[in-house]
Amino acid sequence: MILNILITVLLLAILGLILGIFLGFVSEKFKVHIDEKELKIRECLPGNNCGGCGYPGCDGLAKAISLGEAEVDACPVGGESVAKKIALVLGVEKQLANRKVAFVHCLGGCDKTKKVYNYFGLRDCLSISTIPNKGEKGCTYACMGYGSCVKVCKFDAIHIIEGKAFVDKEKCTGCSACVRICPMNVIKLVDYNKKHIVACSSKNKGVVTNKVCTVGCIACKMCEKTCKVDGISVNDYLATMNEKCIDCGDCALKCPRKTIT
């Protein structure tokens, strides 16, 4: 009886030893090697997993940075502070880019834009972009104001006020979610410190814009004539600033429509 028990215990011990060796071999053979550098980078990231960086969450971005496929300042949520931490982990010095925030290139709210009809359907810009005139506003380049951008913003940084989207630059992280969702392409990323911006996207002739909007660019070229450094020009009936702009504000003072804000 005792001999049978001892034999059973011995067999179980041998079996356990064999299974342990097998499991150890399998875990070593198929284990996923994670770079310690990648783990440290992941610890620096905020963990929002918003996808604004273009990668599948913070884990994806950490891996891309560790492999040199993404820049240390690729996280729009973390901004400069997170970029500095990651640069320290990698042991590199990098000239960090200026903070970017979203800006709505349109001033055409309800009190400034003429309506061509009244719309009572689904309150969604993507759906409305397929109907006649791309919405009820007379300008076919205007912000529709139905809030698709508001729905995708995870930081409460954009709101609809009087029929037009406005961005709170202090809350904006530059994740680009609103930029990607806008069917009119009126939302773009700009430098946080930029003081003067052309707040219009209309490429209609001035006479057309004048009939439907009181603040739209009418391509009068006053800004272009005023600028001393060739930092702004009118193309396709729309004033556009370029890299020569020194942000002096002379064009904004001369703009008869106050389109440059």
PDB file of C-alpha atoms in Angstrom:
ATOM      1  CA  MET A   1       0.000   0.000   0.000  1.00  0.00           C
ATOM      2  CA  ILE A   2       2.732   2.441   1.018  1.00  0.00           C
ATOM      3  CA  LEU A   3       4.799   1.363  -1.982  1.00  0.00           C
ATOM      4  CA  ASN A   4       1.910   2.179  -4.345  1.00  0.00           C
ATOM      5  CA  ILE A   5       1.571   5.639  -2.785  1.00  0.00           C
ATOM      6  CA  LEU A   6       5.311   6.303  -3.119  1.00  0.00           C
ATOM      7  CA  ILE A   7       5.247   5.163  -6.755  1.00  0.00           C
ATOM      8  CA  THR A   8       2.271   7.462  -7.471  1.00  0.00           C
ATOM      9  CA  VAL A   9       3.956  10.434  -5.808  1.00  0.00           C
ATOM     10  CA  LEU A  10       7.167   9.733  -7.733  1.00  0.00           C
ATOM     11  CA  LEU A  11       5.304   9.501 -11.046  1.00  0.00           C
ATOM     12  CA  LEU A  12       3.495  12.770 -10.334  1.00  0.00           C
ATOM     13  CA  ALA A  13       6.790  14.445  -9.451  1.00  0.00           C
ATOM     14  CA  ILE A  14       8.387  13.196 -12.667  1.00  0.00           C
ATOM     15  CA  LEU A  15       5.345  14.285 -14.686  1.00  0.00           C
ATOM     16  CA  GLY A  16       5.427  17.718 -13.028  1.00  0.00           C
ATOM     17  CA  LEU A  17       9.132  18.063 -13.779  1.00  0.00           C
ATOM     18  CA  ILE A  18       8.584  17.121 -17.435  1.00  0.00           C
ATOM     19  CA  LEU A  19       5.665  19.587 -17.792  1.00  0.00           C
ATOM     20  CA  GLY A  20       7.680  22.306 -16.094  1.00  0.00           C
ATOM     21  CA  ILE A  21      10.595  21.814 -18.486  1.00  0.00           C
ATOM     22  CA  PHE A  22       8.193  21.760 -21.453  1.00  0.00           C
ATOM     23  CA  LEU A  23       6.375  24.941 -20.375  1.00  0.00           C
ATOM     24  CA  GLY A  24       9.696  26.656 -19.722  1.00  0.00           C
ATOM     25  CA  PHE A  25      10.874  25.737 -23.220  1.00  0.00           C
ATOM     26  CA  VAL A  26       7.631  26.920 -24.829  1.00  0.00           C
ATOM     27  CA  SER A  27       7.589  30.251 -22.951  1.00  0.00           C
ATOM     28  CA  GLU A  28      11.198  30.904 -23.917  1.00  0.00           C
ATOM     29  CA  LYS A  29      10.611  29.852 -27.514  1.00  0.00           C
ATOM     30  CA  PHE A  30       7.506  31.976 -28.088  1.00  0.00           C
ATOM     31  CA  LYS A  31       7.940  34.878 -25.671  1.00  0.00           C
ATOM     32  CA  VAL A  32       7.481  38.369 -27.074  1.00  0.00           C
ATOM     33  CA  HIS A  33      10.603  40.448 -26.645  1.00  0.00           C
ATOM     34  CA  ILE A  34       9.689  43.993 -25.599  1.00  0.00           C
ATOM     35  CA  ASP A  35      12.385  46.591 -25.845  1.00  0.00           C
ATOM     36  CA  GLU A  36      13.062  48.190 -22.467  1.00  0.00           C
ATOM     37  CA  LYS A  37      13.370  51.506 -24.267  1.00  0.00           C
ATOM     38  CA  GLU A  38       9.856  51.028 -25.673  1.00  0.00           C
ATOM     39  CA  LEU A  39       8.482  50.403 -22.174  1.00  0.00           C
ATOM     40  CA  LYS A  40      10.095  53.591 -20.864  1.00  0.00           C
ATOM     41  CA  ILE A  41       8.684  55.597 -23.767  1.00  0.00           C
ATOM     42  CA  ARG A  42       5.232  54.131 -23.088  1.00  0.00           C
ATOM     43  CA  GLU A  43       5.463  55.301 -19.487  1.00  0.00           C
ATOM     44  CA  CYS A  44       6.058  58.854 -20.727  1.00  0.00           C
ATOM     45  CA  LEU A  45       2.941  58.895 -22.917  1.00  0.00           C
ATOM     46  CA  PRO A  46      -0.355  60.133 -21.376  1.00  0.00           C
ATOM     47  CA  GLY A  47      -2.390  57.014 -22.160  1.00  0.00           C
ATOM     48  CA  ASN A  48      -5.328  58.704 -23.913  1.00  0.00           C
ATOM     49  CA  ASN A  49      -5.113  56.276 -26.856  1.00  0.00           C
ATOM     50  CA  CYS A  50      -6.816  58.919 -29.013  1.00  0.00           C
ATOM     51  CA  GLY A  51      -5.082  57.933 -32.247  1.00  0.00           C
ATOM     52  CA  GLY A  52      -4.248  61.564 -33.007  1.00  0.00           C
ATOM     53  CA  CYS A  53      -0.635  60.564 -33.634  1.00  0.00           C
ATOM     54  CA  GLY A  54      -1.683  58.262 -36.470  1.00  0.00           C
ATOM     55  CA  TYR A  55      -0.762  55.063 -34.625  1.00  0.00           C
ATOM     56  CA  PRO A  56      -3.031  52.493 -32.913  1.00  0.00           C
ATOM     57  CA  GLY A  57      -2.912  53.929 -29.417  1.00  0.00           C
ATOM     58  CA  CYS A  58      -0.024  54.826 -27.135  1.00  0.00           C
ATOM     59  CA  ASP A  59       1.500  51.340 -27.364  1.00  0.00           C
ATOM     60  CA  GLY A  60       1.734  51.656 -31.141  1.00  0.00           C
ATOM     61  CA  LEU A  61       3.319  55.090 -30.905  1.00  0.00           C
ATOM     62  CA  ALA A  62       5.825  53.967 -28.263  1.00  0.00           C
ATOM     63  CA  LYS A  63       6.947  51.144 -30.531  1.00  0.00           C
ATOM     64  CA  ALA A  64       7.205  53.457 -33.546  1.00  0.00           C
ATOM     65  CA  ILE A  65       9.305  55.979 -31.613  1.00  0.00           C
ATOM     66  CA  SER A  66      11.609  53.267 -30.261  1.00  0.00           C
ATOM     67  CA  LEU A  67      12.159  52.002 -33.831  1.00  0.00           C
ATOM     68  CA  GLY A  68      12.823  55.494 -35.140  1.00  0.00           C
ATOM     69  CA  GLU A  69       9.658  55.498 -37.253  1.00  0.00           C
ATOM     70  CA  ALA A  70       8.075  58.431 -35.372  1.00  0.00           C
ATOM     71  CA  GLU A  71       9.434  61.645 -33.887  1.00  0.00           C
ATOM     72  CA  VAL A  72       9.702  62.206 -30.142  1.00  0.00           C
ATOM     73  CA  ASP A  73       7.066  64.958 -30.396  1.00  0.00           C
ATOM     74  CA  ALA A  74       4.546  62.810 -32.290  1.00  0.00           C
ATOM     75  CA  CYS A  75       2.053  62.757 -29.393  1.00  0.00           C
ATOM     76  CA  PRO A  76      -0.321  65.720 -29.872  1.00  0.00           C
ATOM     77  CA  VAL A  77      -1.849  65.305 -26.416  1.00  0.00           C
ATOM     78  CA  GLY A  78       1.386  65.233 -24.437  1.00  0.00           C
ATOM     79  CA  GLY A  79       2.872  68.153 -26.294  1.00  0.00           C
ATOM     80  CA  GLU A  80       6.282  69.574 -25.528  1.00  0.00           C
ATOM     81  CA  SER A  81       6.536  68.249 -21.961  1.00  0.00           C
ATOM     82  CA  VAL A  82       6.062  64.620 -23.040  1.00  0.00           C
ATOM     83  CA  ALA A  83       8.384  65.100 -26.018  1.00  0.00           C
ATOM     84  CA  LYS A  84      11.138  66.289 -23.698  1.00  0.00           C
ATOM     85  CA  LYS A  85      10.731  63.223 -21.463  1.00  0.00           C
ATOM     86  CA  ILE A  86      10.923  60.885 -24.452  1.00  0.00           C
ATOM     87  CA  ALA A  87      13.964  62.708 -25.812  1.00  0.00           C
ATOM     88  CA  LEU A  88      15.613  62.187 -22.429  1.00  0.00           C
ATOM     89  CA  VAL A  89      14.837  58.438 -22.547  1.00  0.00           C
ATOM     90  CA  LEU A  90      16.377  58.199 -26.011  1.00  0.00           C
ATOM     91  CA  GLY A  91      19.316  60.354 -25.050  1.00  0.00           C
ATOM     92  CA  VAL A  92      18.745  62.798 -27.878  1.00  0.00           C
ATOM     93  CA  GLU A  93      18.358  66.537 -28.194  1.00  0.00           C
ATOM     94  CA  LYS A  94      15.647  67.680 -30.531  1.00  0.00           C
ATOM     95  CA  GLN A  95      14.360  71.052 -31.600  1.00  0.00           C
ATOM     96  CA  LEU A  96      10.704  70.651 -30.768  1.00  0.00           C
ATOM     97  CA  ALA A  97       8.097  71.953 -33.193  1.00  0.00           C
ATOM     98  CA  ASN A  98       5.742  74.753 -32.184  1.00  0.00           C
ATOM     99  CA  ARG A  99       2.507  73.629 -30.606  1.00  0.00           C
ATOM    100  CA  LYS A 100      -0.267  73.154 -33.147  1.00  0.00           C
ATOM    101  CA  VAL A 101      -3.949  73.811 -32.541  1.00  0.00           C
ATOM    102  CA  ALA A 102      -7.043  73.579 -34.696  1.00  0.00           C
ATOM    103  CA  PHE A 103      -8.496  76.715 -36.267  1.00  0.00           C
ATOM    104  CA  VAL A 104     -11.797  77.122 -38.137  1.00  0.00           C
ATOM    105  CA  HIS A 105     -11.143  79.107 -41.315  1.00  0.00           C
ATOM    106  CA  CYS A 106     -14.632  80.574 -41.435  1.00  0.00           C
ATOM    107  CA  LEU A 107     -16.441  83.399 -39.645  1.00  0.00           C
ATOM    108  CA  GLY A 108     -19.812  82.755 -41.241  1.00  0.00           C
ATOM    109  CA  GLY A 109     -22.124  82.270 -38.280  1.00  0.00           C
ATOM    110  CA  CYS A 110     -25.901  82.621 -38.427  1.00  0.00           C
ATOM    111  CA  ASP A 111     -25.772  86.412 -38.158  1.00  0.00           C
ATOM    112  CA  LYS A 112     -23.191  86.812 -40.918  1.00  0.00           C
ATOM    113  CA  THR A 113     -24.168  84.267 -43.555  1.00  0.00           C
ATOM    114  CA  LYS A 114     -27.275  84.320 -45.707  1.00  0.00           C
ATOM    115  CA  LYS A 115     -29.478  81.218 -45.682  1.00  0.00           C
ATOM    116  CA  VAL A 116     -30.860  79.908 -48.958  1.00  0.00           C
ATOM    117  CA  TYR A 117     -33.395  77.604 -47.277  1.00  0.00           C
ATOM    118  CA  ASN A 118     -34.264  76.178 -43.858  1.00  0.00           C
ATOM    119  CA  TYR A 119     -32.979  72.721 -43.027  1.00  0.00           C
ATOM    120  CA  PHE A 120     -34.760  70.490 -40.475  1.00  0.00           C
ATOM    121  CA  GLY A 121     -33.042  67.146 -41.060  1.00  0.00           C
ATOM    122  CA  LEU A 122     -30.231  65.209 -39.393  1.00  0.00           C
ATOM    123  CA  ARG A 123     -27.806  67.468 -37.525  1.00  0.00           C
ATOM    124  CA  ASP A 124     -24.599  66.048 -38.928  1.00  0.00           C
ATOM    125  CA  CYS A 125     -22.119  67.721 -41.280  1.00  0.00           C
ATOM    126  CA  LEU A 126     -21.165  64.514 -43.096  1.00  0.00           C
ATOM    127  CA  SER A 127     -24.793  63.813 -44.033  1.00  0.00           C
ATOM    128  CA  ILE A 128     -25.593  67.403 -44.932  1.00  0.00           C
ATOM    129  CA  SER A 129     -22.584  67.698 -47.231  1.00  0.00           C
ATOM    130  CA  THR A 130     -24.442  65.540 -49.768  1.00  0.00           C
ATOM    131  CA  ILE A 131     -27.575  67.694 -50.012  1.00  0.00           C
ATOM    132  CA  PRO A 132     -28.055  70.656 -52.403  1.00  0.00           C
ATOM    133  CA  ASN A 133     -25.730  73.598 -51.742  1.00  0.00           C
ATOM    134  CA  LYS A 134     -24.000  71.462 -49.038  1.00  0.00           C
ATOM    135  CA  GLY A 135     -26.324  72.919 -46.433  1.00  0.00           C
ATOM    136  CA  GLU A 136     -28.599  75.870 -45.863  1.00  0.00           C
ATOM    137  CA  LYS A 137     -25.897  78.568 -45.907  1.00  0.00           C
ATOM    138  CA  GLY A 138     -25.433  80.539 -49.093  1.00  0.00           C
ATOM    139  CA  CYS A 139     -21.658  80.033 -49.062  1.00  0.00           C
ATOM    140  CA  THR A 140     -20.737  76.556 -50.245  1.00  0.00           C
ATOM    141  CA  TYR A 141     -17.351  76.826 -48.512  1.00  0.00           C
ATOM    142  CA  ALA A 142     -18.676  77.770 -45.070  1.00  0.00           C
ATOM    143  CA  CYS A 143     -18.591  75.875 -41.792  1.00  0.00           C
ATOM    144  CA  MET A 144     -21.928  74.050 -41.718  1.00  0.00           C
ATOM    145  CA  GLY A 145     -22.217  74.300 -37.961  1.00  0.00           C
ATOM    146  CA  TYR A 146     -23.862  70.931 -37.329  1.00  0.00           C
ATOM    147  CA  GLY A 147     -21.206  69.653 -34.966  1.00  0.00           C
ATOM    148  CA  SER A 148     -19.534  66.584 -36.451  1.00  0.00           C
ATOM    149  CA  CYS A 149     -16.276  68.098 -35.165  1.00  0.00           C
ATOM    150  CA  VAL A 150     -17.730  68.506 -31.671  1.00  0.00           C
ATOM    151  CA  LYS A 151     -18.702  64.832 -31.546  1.00  0.00           C
ATOM    152  CA  VAL A 152     -15.172  63.570 -32.275  1.00  0.00           C
ATOM    153  CA  CYS A 153     -13.302  65.968 -29.977  1.00  0.00           C
ATOM    154  CA  LYS A 154     -12.282  64.128 -26.791  1.00  0.00           C
ATOM    155  CA  PHE A 155     -11.011  67.259 -25.080  1.00  0.00           C
ATOM    156  CA  ASP A 156     -14.085  69.536 -25.135  1.00  0.00           C
ATOM    157  CA  ALA A 157     -12.066  71.978 -27.218  1.00  0.00           C
ATOM    158  CA  ILE A 158     -14.566  72.784 -29.976  1.00  0.00           C
ATOM    159  CA  HIS A 159     -18.156  74.013 -29.779  1.00  0.00           C
ATOM    160  CA  ILE A 160     -20.881  75.329 -32.064  1.00  0.00           C
ATOM    161  CA  ILE A 161     -21.811  78.951 -31.312  1.00  0.00           C
ATOM    162  CA  GLU A 162     -24.370  80.781 -33.436  1.00  0.00           C
ATOM    163  CA  GLY A 163     -24.148  78.218 -36.217  1.00  0.00           C
ATOM    164  CA  LYS A 164     -20.345  78.007 -36.476  1.00  0.00           C
ATOM    165  CA  ALA A 165     -17.596  75.953 -34.874  1.00  0.00           C
ATOM    166  CA  PHE A 166     -15.157  77.704 -32.539  1.00  0.00           C
ATOM    167  CA  VAL A 167     -11.967  76.170 -31.102  1.00  0.00           C
ATOM    168  CA  ASP A 168     -10.725  76.791 -27.571  1.00  0.00           C
ATOM    169  CA  LYS A 169      -6.979  76.848 -28.271  1.00  0.00           C
ATOM    170  CA  GLU A 170      -6.145  76.350 -24.601  1.00  0.00           C
ATOM    171  CA  LYS A 171      -7.984  73.014 -24.518  1.00  0.00           C
ATOM    172  CA  CYS A 172      -7.026  71.925 -28.046  1.00  0.00           C
ATOM    173  CA  THR A 173      -4.277  69.292 -28.198  1.00  0.00           C
ATOM    174  CA  GLY A 174      -3.845  69.347 -31.967  1.00  0.00           C
ATOM    175  CA  CYS A 175      -4.970  65.717 -32.315  1.00  0.00           C
ATOM    176  CA  SER A 176      -6.505  66.506 -35.775  1.00  0.00           C
ATOM    177  CA  ALA A 177      -9.727  64.563 -35.137  1.00  0.00           C
ATOM    178  CA  CYS A 178     -11.836  67.602 -36.085  1.00  0.00           C
ATOM    179  CA  VAL A 179      -9.628  68.294 -39.097  1.00  0.00           C
ATOM    180  CA  ARG A 180     -10.182  64.792 -40.450  1.00  0.00           C
ATOM    181  CA  ILE A 181     -13.952  64.738 -39.887  1.00  0.00           C
ATOM    182  CA  CYS A 182     -14.813  68.138 -41.423  1.00  0.00           C
ATOM    183  CA  PRO A 183     -16.271  67.543 -44.916  1.00  0.00           C
ATOM    184  CA  MET A 184     -15.752  71.193 -45.860  1.00  0.00           C
ATOM    185  CA  ASN A 185     -12.032  71.219 -44.967  1.00  0.00           C
ATOM    186  CA  VAL A 186     -12.397  74.516 -43.100  1.00  0.00           C
ATOM    187  CA  ILE A 187     -10.572  73.269 -39.981  1.00  0.00           C
ATOM    188  CA  LYS A 188      -6.785  73.167 -40.133  1.00  0.00           C
ATOM    189  CA  LEU A 189      -3.877  73.041 -37.690  1.00  0.00           C
ATOM    190  CA  VAL A 190      -2.039  76.315 -37.124  1.00  0.00           C
ATOM    191  CA  ASP A 191       0.758  77.453 -34.816  1.00  0.00           C
ATOM    192  CA  TYR A 192      -0.515  78.123 -31.308  1.00  0.00           C
ATOM    193  CA  ASN A 193       1.331  81.464 -31.249  1.00  0.00           C
ATOM    194  CA  LYS A 194       0.023  82.644 -34.626  1.00  0.00           C
ATOM    195  CA  LYS A 195      -1.829  85.927 -34.039  1.00  0.00           C
ATOM    196  CA  HIS A 196      -3.262  86.736 -37.471  1.00  0.00           C
ATOM    197  CA  ILE A 197      -5.043  84.176 -39.644  1.00  0.00           C
ATOM    198  CA  VAL A 198      -7.285  84.398 -42.701  1.00  0.00           C
ATOM    199  CA  ALA A 199     -10.587  83.138 -41.283  1.00  0.00           C
ATOM    200  CA  CYS A 200     -12.212  82.243 -44.590  1.00  0.00           C
ATOM    201  CA  SER A 201     -12.153  79.331 -47.031  1.00  0.00           C
ATOM    202  CA  SER A 202     -14.316  80.695 -49.825  1.00  0.00           C
ATOM    203  CA  LYS A 203     -12.988  80.496 -53.369  1.00  0.00           C
ATOM    204  CA  ASN A 204     -16.008  82.183 -54.851  1.00  0.00           C
ATOM    205  CA  LYS A 205     -15.590  85.447 -56.725  1.00  0.00           C
ATOM    206  CA  GLY A 206     -15.852  88.498 -54.523  1.00  0.00           C
ATOM    207  CA  VAL A 207     -19.225  89.519 -55.938  1.00  0.00           C
ATOM    208  CA  VAL A 208     -20.655  86.095 -55.053  1.00  0.00           C
ATOM    209  CA  THR A 209     -19.180  86.054 -51.553  1.00  0.00           C
ATOM    210  CA  ASN A 210     -20.433  89.578 -50.905  1.00  0.00           C
ATOM    211  CA  LYS A 211     -24.026  88.470 -51.547  1.00  0.00           C
ATOM    212  CA  VAL A 212     -24.015  85.583 -49.075  1.00  0.00           C
ATOM    213  CA  CYS A 213     -21.558  86.556 -46.315  1.00  0.00           C
ATOM    214  CA  THR A 214     -20.673  89.821 -44.618  1.00  0.00           C
ATOM    215  CA  VAL A 215     -17.223  88.662 -43.416  1.00  0.00           C
ATOM    216  CA  GLY A 216     -15.953  86.480 -46.251  1.00  0.00           C
ATOM    217  CA  CYS A 217     -12.861  87.305 -48.315  1.00  0.00           C
ATOM    218  CA  ILE A 218     -13.837  89.229 -51.469  1.00  0.00           C
ATOM    219  CA  ALA A 219     -10.338  89.103 -53.016  1.00  0.00           C
ATOM    220  CA  CYS A 220      -9.971  92.882 -52.938  1.00  0.00           C
ATOM    221  CA  LYS A 221      -6.189  92.439 -52.487  1.00  0.00           C
ATOM    222  CA  MET A 222      -5.923  95.208 -49.884  1.00  0.00           C
ATOM    223  CA  CYS A 223      -3.976  92.789 -47.673  1.00  0.00           C
ATOM    224  CA  GLU A 224      -1.606  91.910 -50.505  1.00  0.00           C
ATOM    225  CA  LYS A 225      -0.972  95.576 -51.319  1.00  0.00           C
ATOM    226  CA  THR A 226      -0.401  96.451 -47.663  1.00  0.00           C
ATOM    227  CA  CYS A 227       2.050  93.671 -46.805  1.00  0.00           C
ATOM    228  CA  LYS A 228       5.679  94.845 -46.944  1.00  0.00           C
ATOM    229  CA  VAL A 229       7.225  91.365 -46.918  1.00  0.00           C
ATOM    230  CA  ASP A 230       5.058  89.524 -49.478  1.00  0.00           C
ATOM    231  CA  GLY A 231       3.677  87.392 -46.665  1.00  0.00           C
ATOM    232  CA  ILE A 232       0.134  87.233 -48.055  1.00  0.00           C
ATOM    233  CA  SER A 233      -1.318  86.909 -51.545  1.00  0.00           C
ATOM    234  CA  VAL A 234      -4.694  86.369 -53.148  1.00  0.00           C
ATOM    235  CA  ASN A 235      -5.076  83.131 -55.110  1.00  0.00           C
ATOM    236  CA  ASP A 236      -8.337  81.638 -56.388  1.00  0.00           C
ATOM    237  CA  TYR A 237     -10.184  84.623 -54.909  1.00  0.00           C
ATOM    238  CA  LEU A 238      -8.910  83.859 -51.396  1.00  0.00           C
ATOM    239  CA  ALA A 239      -6.195  85.585 -49.350  1.00  0.00           C
ATOM    240  CA  THR A 240      -3.536  83.121 -48.190  1.00  0.00           C
ATOM    241  CA  MET A 241      -0.598  83.705 -45.853  1.00  0.00           C
ATOM    242  CA  ASN A 242       2.781  82.112 -46.552  1.00  0.00           C
ATOM    243  CA  GLU A 243       6.060  81.415 -44.756  1.00  0.00           C
ATOM    244  CA  LYS A 244       7.220  85.012 -45.296  1.00  0.00           C
ATOM    245  CA  CYS A 245       4.509  86.347 -42.979  1.00  0.00           C
ATOM    246  CA  ILE A 246       5.998  88.016 -39.886  1.00  0.00           C
ATOM    247  CA  ASP A 247       2.628  88.262 -38.089  1.00  0.00           C
ATOM    248  CA  CYS A 248       2.761  92.068 -37.934  1.00  0.00           C
ATOM    249  CA  GLY A 249      -0.998  92.474 -38.394  1.00  0.00           C
ATOM    250  CA  ASP A 250      -0.884  95.239 -41.027  1.00  0.00           C
ATOM    251  CA  CYS A 251      -3.065  93.181 -43.369  1.00  0.00           C
ATOM    252  CA  ALA A 252      -5.654  92.625 -40.626  1.00  0.00           C
ATOM    253  CA  LEU A 253      -5.922  96.364 -40.019  1.00  0.00           C
ATOM    254  CA  LYS A 254      -6.482  97.070 -43.720  1.00  0.00           C
ATOM    255  CA  CYS A 255      -8.918  94.220 -44.432  1.00  0.00           C
ATOM    256  CA  PRO A 256     -12.277  95.938 -45.099  1.00  0.00           C
ATOM    257  CA  ARG A 257     -14.215  92.781 -44.193  1.00  0.00           C
ATOM    258  CA  LYS A 258     -12.277  91.949 -41.020  1.00  0.00           C
ATOM    259  CA  THR A 259     -11.693  88.481 -42.465  1.00  0.00           C
ATOM    260  CA  ILE A 260      -8.160  88.364 -41.084  1.00  0.00           C
ATOM    261  CA  THR A 261      -8.521  87.797 -37.367  1.00  0.00           C
TER     262      THR A 261
END
